[in-house]
Coordinates of C-alpha atoms in Angstrom, one line a residue:
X195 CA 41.3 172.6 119.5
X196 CA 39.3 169.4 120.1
X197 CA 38.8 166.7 117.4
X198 CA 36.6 163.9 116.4
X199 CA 38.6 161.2 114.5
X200 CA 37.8 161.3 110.7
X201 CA 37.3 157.3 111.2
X202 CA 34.4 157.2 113.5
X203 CA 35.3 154.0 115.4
X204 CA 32.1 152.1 116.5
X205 CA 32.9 152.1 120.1
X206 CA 35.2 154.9 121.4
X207 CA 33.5 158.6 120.9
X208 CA 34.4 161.7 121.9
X209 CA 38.0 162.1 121.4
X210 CA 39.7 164.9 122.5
X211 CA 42.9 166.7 122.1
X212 CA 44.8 167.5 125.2
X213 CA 46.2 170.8 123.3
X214 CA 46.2 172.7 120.1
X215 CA 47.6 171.2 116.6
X216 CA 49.7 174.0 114.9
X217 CA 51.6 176.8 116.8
X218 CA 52.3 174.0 119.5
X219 CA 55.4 174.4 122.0
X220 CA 58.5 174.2 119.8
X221 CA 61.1 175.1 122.8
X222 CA 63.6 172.9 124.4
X223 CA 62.8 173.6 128.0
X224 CA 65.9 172.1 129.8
X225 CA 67.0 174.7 131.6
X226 CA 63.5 174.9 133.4
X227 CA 63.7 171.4 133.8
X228 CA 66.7 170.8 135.4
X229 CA 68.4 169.6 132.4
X230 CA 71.4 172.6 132.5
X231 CA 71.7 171.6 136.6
X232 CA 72.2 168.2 135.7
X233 CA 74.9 169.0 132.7
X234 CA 76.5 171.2 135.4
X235 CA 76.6 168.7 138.2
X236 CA 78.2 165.4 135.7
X237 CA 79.5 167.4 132.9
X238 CA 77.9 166.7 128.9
X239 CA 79.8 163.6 128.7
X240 CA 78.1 162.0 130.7
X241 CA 74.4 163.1 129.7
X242 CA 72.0 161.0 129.3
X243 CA 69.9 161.5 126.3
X244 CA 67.3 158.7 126.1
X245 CA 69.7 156.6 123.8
X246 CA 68.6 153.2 123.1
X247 CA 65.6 153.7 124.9
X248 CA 61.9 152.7 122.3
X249 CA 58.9 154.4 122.9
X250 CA 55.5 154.7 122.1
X251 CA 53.5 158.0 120.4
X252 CA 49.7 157.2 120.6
X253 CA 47.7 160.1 118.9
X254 CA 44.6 161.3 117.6
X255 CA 43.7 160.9 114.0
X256 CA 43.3 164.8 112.8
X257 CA 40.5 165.5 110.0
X258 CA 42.7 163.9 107.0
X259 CA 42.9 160.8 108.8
X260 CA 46.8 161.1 110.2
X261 CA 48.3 160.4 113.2
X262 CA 52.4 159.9 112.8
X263 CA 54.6 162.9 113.2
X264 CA 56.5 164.5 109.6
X265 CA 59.0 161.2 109.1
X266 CA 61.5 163.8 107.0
X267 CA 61.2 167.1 109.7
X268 CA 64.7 168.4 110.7
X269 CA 63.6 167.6 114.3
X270 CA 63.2 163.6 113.0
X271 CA 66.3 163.3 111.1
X272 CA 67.9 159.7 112.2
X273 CA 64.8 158.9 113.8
X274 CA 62.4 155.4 112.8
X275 CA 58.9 155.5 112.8
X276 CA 56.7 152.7 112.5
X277 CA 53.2 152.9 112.2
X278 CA 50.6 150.5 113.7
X279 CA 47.6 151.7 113.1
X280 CA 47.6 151.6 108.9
X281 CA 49.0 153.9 106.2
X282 CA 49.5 157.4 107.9
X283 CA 50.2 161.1 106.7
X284 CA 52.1 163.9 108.5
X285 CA 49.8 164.8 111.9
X286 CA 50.6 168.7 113.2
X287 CA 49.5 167.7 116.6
X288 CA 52.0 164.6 116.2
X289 CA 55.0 167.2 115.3
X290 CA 54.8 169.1 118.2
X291 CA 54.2 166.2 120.6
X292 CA 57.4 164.7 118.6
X293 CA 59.8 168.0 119.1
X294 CA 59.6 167.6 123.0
X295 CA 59.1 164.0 123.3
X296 CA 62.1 162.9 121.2
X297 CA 63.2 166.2 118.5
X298 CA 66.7 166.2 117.9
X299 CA 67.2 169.9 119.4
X300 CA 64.1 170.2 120.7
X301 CA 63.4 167.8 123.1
X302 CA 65.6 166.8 126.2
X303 CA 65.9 163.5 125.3
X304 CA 66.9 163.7 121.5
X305 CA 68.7 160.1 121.9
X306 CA 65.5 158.7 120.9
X307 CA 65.4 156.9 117.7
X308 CA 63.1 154.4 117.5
X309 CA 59.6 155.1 117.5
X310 CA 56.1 153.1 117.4
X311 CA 53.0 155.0 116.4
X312 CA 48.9 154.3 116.8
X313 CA 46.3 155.8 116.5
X314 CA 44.3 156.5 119.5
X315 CA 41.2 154.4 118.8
X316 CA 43.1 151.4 117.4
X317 CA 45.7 151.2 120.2
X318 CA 42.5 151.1 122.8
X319 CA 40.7 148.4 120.9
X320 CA 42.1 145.9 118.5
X321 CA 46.1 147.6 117.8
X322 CA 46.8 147.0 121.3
X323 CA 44.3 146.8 124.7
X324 CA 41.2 145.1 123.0
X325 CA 39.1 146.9 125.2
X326 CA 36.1 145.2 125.6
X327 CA 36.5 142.3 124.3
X328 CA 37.4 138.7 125.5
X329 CA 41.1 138.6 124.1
X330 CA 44.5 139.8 125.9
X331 CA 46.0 143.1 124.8
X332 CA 48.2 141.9 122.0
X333 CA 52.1 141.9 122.8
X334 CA 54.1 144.7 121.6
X335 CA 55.9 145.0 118.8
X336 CA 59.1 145.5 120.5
X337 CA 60.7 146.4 124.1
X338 CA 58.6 149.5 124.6
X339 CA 60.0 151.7 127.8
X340 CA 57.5 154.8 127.7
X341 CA 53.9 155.8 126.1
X342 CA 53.3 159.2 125.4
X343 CA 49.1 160.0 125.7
X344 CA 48.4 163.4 125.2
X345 CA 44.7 162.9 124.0
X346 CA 41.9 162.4 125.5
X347 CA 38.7 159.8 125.3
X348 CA 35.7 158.2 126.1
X349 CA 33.9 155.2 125.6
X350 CA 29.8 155.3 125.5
X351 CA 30.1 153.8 129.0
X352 CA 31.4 153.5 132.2
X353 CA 32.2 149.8 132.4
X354 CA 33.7 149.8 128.8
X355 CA 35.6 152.7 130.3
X356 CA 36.5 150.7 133.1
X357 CA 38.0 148.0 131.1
X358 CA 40.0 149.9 129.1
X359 CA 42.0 151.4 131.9
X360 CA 42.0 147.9 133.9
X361 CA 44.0 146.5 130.6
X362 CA 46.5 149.9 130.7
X363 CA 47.4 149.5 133.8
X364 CA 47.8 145.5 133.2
X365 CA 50.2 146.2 129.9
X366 CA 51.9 148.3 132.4
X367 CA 52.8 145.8 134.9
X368 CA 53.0 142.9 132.0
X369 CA 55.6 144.9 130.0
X370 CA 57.2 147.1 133.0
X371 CA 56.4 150.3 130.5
X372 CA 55.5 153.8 131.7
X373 CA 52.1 155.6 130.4
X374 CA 52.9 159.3 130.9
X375 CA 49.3 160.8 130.0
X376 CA 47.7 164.1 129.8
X377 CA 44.7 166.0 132.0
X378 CA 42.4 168.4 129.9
X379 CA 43.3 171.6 129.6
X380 CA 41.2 174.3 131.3
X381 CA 40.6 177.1 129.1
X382 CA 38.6 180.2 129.4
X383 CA 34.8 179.6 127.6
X384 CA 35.2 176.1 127.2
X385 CA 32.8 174.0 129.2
X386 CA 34.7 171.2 131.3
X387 CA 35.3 167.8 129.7
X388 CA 36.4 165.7 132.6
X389 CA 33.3 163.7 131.9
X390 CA 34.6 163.3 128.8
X391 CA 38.4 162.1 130.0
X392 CA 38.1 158.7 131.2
X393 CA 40.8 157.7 128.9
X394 CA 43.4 157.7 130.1
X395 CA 43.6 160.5 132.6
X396 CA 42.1 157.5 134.8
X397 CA 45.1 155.7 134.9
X398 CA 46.3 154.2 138.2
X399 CA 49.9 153.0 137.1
X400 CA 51.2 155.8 134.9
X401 CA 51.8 159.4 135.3
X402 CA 48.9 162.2 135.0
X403 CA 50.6 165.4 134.0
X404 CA 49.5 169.0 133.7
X405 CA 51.4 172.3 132.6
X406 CA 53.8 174.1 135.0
X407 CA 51.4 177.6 134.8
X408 CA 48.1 175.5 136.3
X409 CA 46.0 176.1 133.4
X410 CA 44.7 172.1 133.2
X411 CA 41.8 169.8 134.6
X412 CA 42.5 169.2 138.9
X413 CA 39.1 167.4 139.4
X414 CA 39.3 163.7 140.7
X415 CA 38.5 161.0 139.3
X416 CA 35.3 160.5 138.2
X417 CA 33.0 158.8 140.5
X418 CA 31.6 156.4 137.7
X419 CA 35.2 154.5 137.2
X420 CA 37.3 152.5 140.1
X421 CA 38.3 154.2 142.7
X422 CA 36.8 157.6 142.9
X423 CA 38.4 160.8 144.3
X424 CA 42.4 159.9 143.2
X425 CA 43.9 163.3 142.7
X426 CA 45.2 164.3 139.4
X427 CA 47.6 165.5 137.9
X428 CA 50.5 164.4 140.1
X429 CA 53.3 166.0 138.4
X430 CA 53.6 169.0 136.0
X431 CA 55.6 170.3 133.1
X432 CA 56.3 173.4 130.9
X433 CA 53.9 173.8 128.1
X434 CA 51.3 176.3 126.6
X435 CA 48.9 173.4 126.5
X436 CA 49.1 170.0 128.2
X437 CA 49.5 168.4 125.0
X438 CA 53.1 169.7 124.9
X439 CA 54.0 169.6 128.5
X440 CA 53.5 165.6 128.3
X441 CA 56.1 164.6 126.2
X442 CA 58.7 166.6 128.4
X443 CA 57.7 164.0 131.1
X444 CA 58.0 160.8 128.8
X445 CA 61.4 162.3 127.7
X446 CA 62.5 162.8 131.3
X447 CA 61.1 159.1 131.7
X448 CA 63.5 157.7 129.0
X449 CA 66.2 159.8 129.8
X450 CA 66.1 158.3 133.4
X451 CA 65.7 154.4 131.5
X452 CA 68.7 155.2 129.7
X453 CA 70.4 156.2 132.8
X454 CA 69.2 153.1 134.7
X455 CA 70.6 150.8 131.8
X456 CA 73.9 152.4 131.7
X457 CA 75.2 153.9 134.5
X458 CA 77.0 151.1 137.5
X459 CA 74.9 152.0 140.3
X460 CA 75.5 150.7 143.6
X461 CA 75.9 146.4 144.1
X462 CA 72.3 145.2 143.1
X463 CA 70.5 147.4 142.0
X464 CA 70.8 147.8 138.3
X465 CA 67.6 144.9 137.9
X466 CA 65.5 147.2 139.5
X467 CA 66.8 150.6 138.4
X468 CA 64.4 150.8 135.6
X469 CA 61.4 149.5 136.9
X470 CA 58.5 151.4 135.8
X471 CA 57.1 152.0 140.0
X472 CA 60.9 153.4 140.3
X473 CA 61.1 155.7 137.6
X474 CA 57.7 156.5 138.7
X475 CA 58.5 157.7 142.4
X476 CA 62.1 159.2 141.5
X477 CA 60.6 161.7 138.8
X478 CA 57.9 162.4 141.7
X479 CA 60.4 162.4 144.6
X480 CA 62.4 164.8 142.4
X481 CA 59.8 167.6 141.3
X482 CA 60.5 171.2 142.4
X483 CA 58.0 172.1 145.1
X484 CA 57.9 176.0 144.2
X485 CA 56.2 178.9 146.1
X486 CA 53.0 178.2 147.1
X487 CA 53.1 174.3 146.7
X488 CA 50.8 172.4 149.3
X489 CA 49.4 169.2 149.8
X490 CA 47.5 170.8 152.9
X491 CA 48.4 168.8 156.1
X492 CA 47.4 170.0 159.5
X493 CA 49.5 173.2 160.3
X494 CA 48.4 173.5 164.3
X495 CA 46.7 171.3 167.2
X496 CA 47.0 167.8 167.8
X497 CA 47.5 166.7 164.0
X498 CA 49.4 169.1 162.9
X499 CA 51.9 167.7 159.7
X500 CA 49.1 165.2 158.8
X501 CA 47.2 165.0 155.6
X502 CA 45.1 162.7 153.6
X503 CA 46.0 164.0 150.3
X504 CA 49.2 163.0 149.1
X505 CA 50.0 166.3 146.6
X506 CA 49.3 169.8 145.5
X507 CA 45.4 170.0 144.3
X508 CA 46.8 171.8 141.0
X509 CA 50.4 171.0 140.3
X510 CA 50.7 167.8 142.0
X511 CA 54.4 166.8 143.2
X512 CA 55.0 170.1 141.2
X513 CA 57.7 171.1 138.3
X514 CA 59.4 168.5 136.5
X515 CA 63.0 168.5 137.6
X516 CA 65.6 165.8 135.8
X517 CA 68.3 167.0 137.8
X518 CA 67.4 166.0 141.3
X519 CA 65.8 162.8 139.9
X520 CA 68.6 161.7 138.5
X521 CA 70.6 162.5 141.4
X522 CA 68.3 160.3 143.7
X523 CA 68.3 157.1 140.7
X524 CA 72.2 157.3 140.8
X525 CA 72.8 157.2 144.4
X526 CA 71.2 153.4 144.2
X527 CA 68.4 151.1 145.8
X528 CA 68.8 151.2 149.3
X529 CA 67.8 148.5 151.2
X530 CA 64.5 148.9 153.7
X531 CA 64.7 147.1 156.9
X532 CA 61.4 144.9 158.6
X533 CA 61.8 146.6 161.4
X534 CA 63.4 150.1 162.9
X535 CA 67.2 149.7 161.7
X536 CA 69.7 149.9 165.0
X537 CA 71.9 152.4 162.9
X538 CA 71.9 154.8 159.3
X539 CA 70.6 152.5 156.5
X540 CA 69.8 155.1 153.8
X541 CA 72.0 158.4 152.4
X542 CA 70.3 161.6 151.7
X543 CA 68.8 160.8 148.6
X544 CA 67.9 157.4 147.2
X545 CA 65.5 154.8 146.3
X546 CA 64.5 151.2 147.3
X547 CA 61.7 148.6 145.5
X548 CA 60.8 146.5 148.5
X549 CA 58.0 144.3 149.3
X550 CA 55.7 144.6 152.1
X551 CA 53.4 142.0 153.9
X552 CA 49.8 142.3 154.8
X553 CA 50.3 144.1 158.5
X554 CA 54.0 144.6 157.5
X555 CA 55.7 147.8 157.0
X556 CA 59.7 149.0 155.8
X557 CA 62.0 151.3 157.7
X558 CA 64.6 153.6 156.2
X559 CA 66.8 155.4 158.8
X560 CA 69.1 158.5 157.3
X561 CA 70.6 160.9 159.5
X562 CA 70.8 164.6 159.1
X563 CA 73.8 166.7 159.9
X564 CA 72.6 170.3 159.0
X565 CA 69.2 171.9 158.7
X566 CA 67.5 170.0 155.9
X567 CA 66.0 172.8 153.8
X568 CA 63.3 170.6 152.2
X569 CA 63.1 166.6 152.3
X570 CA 61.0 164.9 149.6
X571 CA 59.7 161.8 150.0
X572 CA 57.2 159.7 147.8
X573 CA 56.1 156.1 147.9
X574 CA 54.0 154.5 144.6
X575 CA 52.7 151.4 144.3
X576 CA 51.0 149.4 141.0
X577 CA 47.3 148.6 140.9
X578 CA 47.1 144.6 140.0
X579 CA 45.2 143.6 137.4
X580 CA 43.8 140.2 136.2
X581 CA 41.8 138.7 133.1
X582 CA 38.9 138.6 132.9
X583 CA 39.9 142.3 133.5
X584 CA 36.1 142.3 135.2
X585 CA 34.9 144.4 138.0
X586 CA 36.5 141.1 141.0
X587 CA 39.7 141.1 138.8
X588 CA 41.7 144.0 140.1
X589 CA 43.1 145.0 143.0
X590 CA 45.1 148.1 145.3
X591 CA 47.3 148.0 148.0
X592 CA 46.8 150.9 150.8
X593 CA 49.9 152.6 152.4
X594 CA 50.6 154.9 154.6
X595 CA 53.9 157.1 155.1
X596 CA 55.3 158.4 157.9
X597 CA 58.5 160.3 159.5
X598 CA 59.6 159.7 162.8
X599 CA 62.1 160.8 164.9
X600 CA 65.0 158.7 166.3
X601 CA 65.2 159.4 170.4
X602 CA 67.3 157.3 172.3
X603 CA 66.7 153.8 171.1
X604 CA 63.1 154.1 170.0
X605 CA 60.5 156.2 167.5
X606 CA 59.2 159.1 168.3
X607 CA 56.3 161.2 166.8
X608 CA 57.0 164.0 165.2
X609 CA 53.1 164.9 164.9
X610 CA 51.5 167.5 166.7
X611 CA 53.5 169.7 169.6
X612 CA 56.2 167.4 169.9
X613 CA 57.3 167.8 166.5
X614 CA 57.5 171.9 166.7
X615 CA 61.1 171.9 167.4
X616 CA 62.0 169.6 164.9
X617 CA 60.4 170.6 161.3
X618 CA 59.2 174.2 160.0
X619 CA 56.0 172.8 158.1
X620 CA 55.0 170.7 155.7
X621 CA 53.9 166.7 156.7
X622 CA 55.1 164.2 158.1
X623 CA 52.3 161.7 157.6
X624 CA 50.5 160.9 154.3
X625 CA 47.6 158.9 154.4
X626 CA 45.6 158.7 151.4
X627 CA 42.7 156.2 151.1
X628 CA 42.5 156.3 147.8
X629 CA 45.7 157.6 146.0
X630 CA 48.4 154.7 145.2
X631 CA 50.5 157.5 145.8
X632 CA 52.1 159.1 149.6
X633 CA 54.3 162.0 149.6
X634 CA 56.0 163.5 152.8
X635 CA 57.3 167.3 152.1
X636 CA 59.1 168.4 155.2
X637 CA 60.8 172.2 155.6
X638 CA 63.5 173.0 157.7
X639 CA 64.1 169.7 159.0
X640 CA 66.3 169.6 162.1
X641 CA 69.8 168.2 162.5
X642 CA 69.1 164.5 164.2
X643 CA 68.3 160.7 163.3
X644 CA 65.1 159.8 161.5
X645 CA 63.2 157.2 159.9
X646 CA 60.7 156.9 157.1
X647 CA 58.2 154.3 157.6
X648 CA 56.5 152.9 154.8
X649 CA 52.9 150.7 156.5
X650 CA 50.7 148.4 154.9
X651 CA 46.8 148.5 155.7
X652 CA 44.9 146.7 153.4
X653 CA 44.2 142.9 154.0
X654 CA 44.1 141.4 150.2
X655 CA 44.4 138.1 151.0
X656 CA 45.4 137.4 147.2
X657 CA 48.4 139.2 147.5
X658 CA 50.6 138.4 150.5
X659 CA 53.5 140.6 149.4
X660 CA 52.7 144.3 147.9
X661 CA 55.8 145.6 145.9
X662 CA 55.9 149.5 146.5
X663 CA 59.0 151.9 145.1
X664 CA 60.4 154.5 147.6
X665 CA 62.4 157.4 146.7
X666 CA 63.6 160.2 148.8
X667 CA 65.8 163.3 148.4
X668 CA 66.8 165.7 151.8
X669 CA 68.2 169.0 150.7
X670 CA 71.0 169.3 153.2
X671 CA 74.6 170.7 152.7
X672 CA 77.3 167.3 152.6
X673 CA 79.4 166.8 155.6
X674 CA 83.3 166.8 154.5
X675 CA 84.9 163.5 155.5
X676 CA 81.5 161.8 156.5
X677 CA 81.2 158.8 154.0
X678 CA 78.7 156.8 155.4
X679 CA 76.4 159.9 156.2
X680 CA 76.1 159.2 160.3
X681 CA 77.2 162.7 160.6
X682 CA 80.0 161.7 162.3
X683 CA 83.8 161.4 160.9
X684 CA 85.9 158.2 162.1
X685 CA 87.2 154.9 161.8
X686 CA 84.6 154.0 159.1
X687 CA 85.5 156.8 157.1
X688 CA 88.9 156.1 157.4
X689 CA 88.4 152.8 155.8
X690 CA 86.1 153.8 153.2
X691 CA 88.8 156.5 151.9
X692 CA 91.5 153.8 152.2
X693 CA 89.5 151.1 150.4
X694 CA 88.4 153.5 147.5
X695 CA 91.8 154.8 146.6
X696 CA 92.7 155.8 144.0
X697 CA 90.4 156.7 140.6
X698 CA 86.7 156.8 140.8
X699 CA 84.8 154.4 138.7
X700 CA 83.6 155.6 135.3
X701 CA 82.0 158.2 134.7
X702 CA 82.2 160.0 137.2
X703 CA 81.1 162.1 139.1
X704 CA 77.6 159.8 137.6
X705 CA 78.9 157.0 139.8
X706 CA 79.0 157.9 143.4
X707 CA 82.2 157.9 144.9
X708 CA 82.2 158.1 148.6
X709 CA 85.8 158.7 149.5
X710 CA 86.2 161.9 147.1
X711 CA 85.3 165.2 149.1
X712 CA 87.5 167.4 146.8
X713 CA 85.1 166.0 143.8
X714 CA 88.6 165.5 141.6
X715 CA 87.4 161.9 140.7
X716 CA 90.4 160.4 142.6
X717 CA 90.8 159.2 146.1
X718 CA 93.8 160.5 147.5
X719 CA 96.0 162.1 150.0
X720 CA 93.3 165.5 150.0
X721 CA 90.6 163.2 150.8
X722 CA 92.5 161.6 153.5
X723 CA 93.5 164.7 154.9
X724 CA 89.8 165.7 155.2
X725 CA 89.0 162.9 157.2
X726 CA 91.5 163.8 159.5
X727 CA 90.9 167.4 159.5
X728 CA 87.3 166.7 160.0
X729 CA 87.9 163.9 162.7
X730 CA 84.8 163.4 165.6

């Protein structure tokens, strides 16, 4: 179904709904998700839910001039809505949207409680952007984490468009929030809308989503707004219509907030944990790259395992999968180094938010012991944004992302013929000129030293140092008794099982534990006897 808003707003037309109102998606899809793996892996305790976390639910207004979900549904029991848009009814659209964002059995982060609402045209002009005008978006109402977007929009043209998404992506980096937001749906008979889309499908800081079956919108960006040619979506989720399949995302977004907020990650990071660029790349670095997934490097000749377009042309990074993200988010920030680190700096999965200069790059070295069945990397970056939010007052970084290969003391290339004996297929460049997004995808990865290199290219002058998150995950069986993953047991093993003896920290197994191989939660005299055991 598509809608016009019964209050015909003088300046944004066209508004369109990224799914159907009643007979939505009413089914909690954890277990496709990931959400079962990850109960499996820590136990219920320790679940995060999305607790604490306050979101944002922006919405259409339907034909009787609503745009809030049903405040007493079963699925909203305990939950508080406050509307900013003006007195509001019960929205069907908003329901469903509501059971998988934040329904109490419904969605996968039912933990959520506290809720703002706006309708669509308000919260692009005068509730919260001010599009087009010469005023600030307002500030927010409260500590907002996540927006949920599943509509769609236009202004009348380009340049108003323009400015609209200039100041999204600016409330973005103001308020370190996340704008999940939602692709058109492609459906049999119905002429294509893309034209219609700028907002906010055009987004350069949030998180384009589409449904897990492929029936959505894969065209670029539209020529007429900055930056043409980005490829969208860049991650999907279950749904019958996209409408539904973005809240799943904003719910995996909170859940990964709460997570952030609560759990003791490793010395250091907790500050940046939450950080809408990290979020960002560990839901990415995370997706499950099913059957058939491509980003289409080079598969032969002198390039082969290069591309130019970071994901999938349909499903992006591919399916939604909270398990693995949150696996990557709890092993901690992990410190890039200037230049090729002498020795193992990273663990097989992980993060880092790290700062590059113009001409600079940052090196991540992990080592693999077995045959890496798949080894997902992705690197994001914010576009900056400045009032007078004007055509001069914005500005992106350009990265590129490579995998090398650790011979001797120096890099090698793993590009091309000397790479064959190293990595089945996939890429191990990414060089988008126009995505703030790079994603390696590597199969079959061979056992041996390597290092991910994030470069910067661009030369704005204005912005000496470029803050980019980097998240990785190699799927690769642990090595008993190896703590500090050089593939090799000894001395600092020993140690690491001597200093962390005893009970792991709380909760475990959330908080990593290096010293516990039999995965009892306690250090002890097993552990130590797997280190010996395992000695060389």
């Amino acid at each position: 179904m598509k809608g016009t808003s019964a209050r015909c707003a003088p300046v944004l037309i066209a508004m369109l709904v990224a799914g159907s109102a009643p007979g939505g998606q009413t089914t909690n899809d954890g277990p496709e998700v990931g959400l079962d793996d990850l109960e499996a892996r820590i136990g219920s305790a320790n679940l995060p839910d999305g607790t604490g976390v306050v979101v944002g639910h922006v919405e259409f207004e339907d034909v009787d001039g609503d745009y809030a979900p049903t405040a007493g549904h079963n699925q909203f029991i305990g939950k508080k809505f406050f509307p900013m848009s003006g007195p509001t009814g019960a929205s069907a659209h908003a329901n469903n949207v509501g059971f998988n964002y934040y329904g109490n059995t419904l969605s996968i982060a039912p933990g959520i409680t506290t809720i703002y609402n706006w309708w669509a045209d308000n919260w692009a002009t005068t509730g919260l952007l001010n599009s087009n005008t010469g005023s600030l978006p307002v500030a927010l109402p409260a500590a907002i984490k996540v927006f949920n977007h599943s509509w769609l929009g236009t202004f009348s043209f380009s340049s108003q468009n323009n400015n609209a998404l200039r100041r999204a992506d600016f409330v973005t980096i103001r308020d370190d929030l996340l704008m999940c937001v939602g692709v058109d749906n492609d459906e049999p008979g119905v002429p294509d809308d893309n034209i219609n889309a700028a907002l906010m499908s055009h987004v350069f800081n949030g998180i384009t989503v589409g449904v897990s079956d492929g029936t959505h919108m894969n065209d670029p960006t539209l020529n007429s707004l900055d930056v043409p040619g980005r490829m969208q979506p860049i991650i999907v989720a279950p749904g019958t219509k996209v409408s539904w399949a973005v809240p799943v995302v904003s719910a995996a977004s909170a859940l990964l907030t709460e997570t952030a907020r609560t759990t003791p990650l490793p010395s250091g990071t907790s500050a940046s944990a939450e950080r809408s660029e990290v979020i960002k790349a560990v839901l990415l670095a995370g997706a499950n790259h099913r059957a058939g997934w491509t980003n289409n490097p080079s598969t032969s000749g002198a390039d082969r395992g290069v591309t130019s377009q970071p994901v999938d042309d349909v499903f992006g990074c591919d399916l939604l999968d909270v398990n693995i993200s949150h696996l990557i988010l709890t092993r901690g920030e992990q410190d890039g180094a200037a230049s090729t680190p002498a020795t193992v700096n990273a663990a097989h999965a992980g993060w880092d938010l790290v700062s590059v200069d113009i001409d600079g790059s940052a090196y991540w070295r992990l080592a693999v012991c077995e045959v890496a069945r798949e080894v997902s990397v992705v690197a994001t970056w914010h576009r900056q944004v400045q009032s007078p939010f004007g055509s001069a007052d914005w500005a992106v970084a350009d990265f590129t992302l490579t995998l090398w290969r650790v011979d001797g003391g120096g890099l090698a290339t793993l590009v091309g013929d000397p790479g064959l004996p190293f990595f089945g297929g996939g890429n191990v460049v990414s060089q988008s000129d126009v995505d703030n997004l790079e994603h390696l995808f590597v199969t079959d990865l061979q056992p041996g030293e390597y290092v991910i290199e994030l470069q910067r290219l661009d030369n704005e002058a204005a912005y000496p140092d470029w803050e980019a998150a980097v998240a990785w995950h190699a799927s690769t069986p642990a090595s008993p008794g190896d703590t500090d993953g050089d593939c090799v047991v000894g001395i600092a093993d020993f140690l690491t099982v001597l200093g962390t003896w005893g009970t792991c920290p709380e909760p475990c197994p959330v908080v990593p534990c290096p010293g516990d191989f039999d995965g009892d939660c306690e250090v002890g005299i097993n552990d130590f006897l797997t280190v010996l055991g395992n000695w060389g």
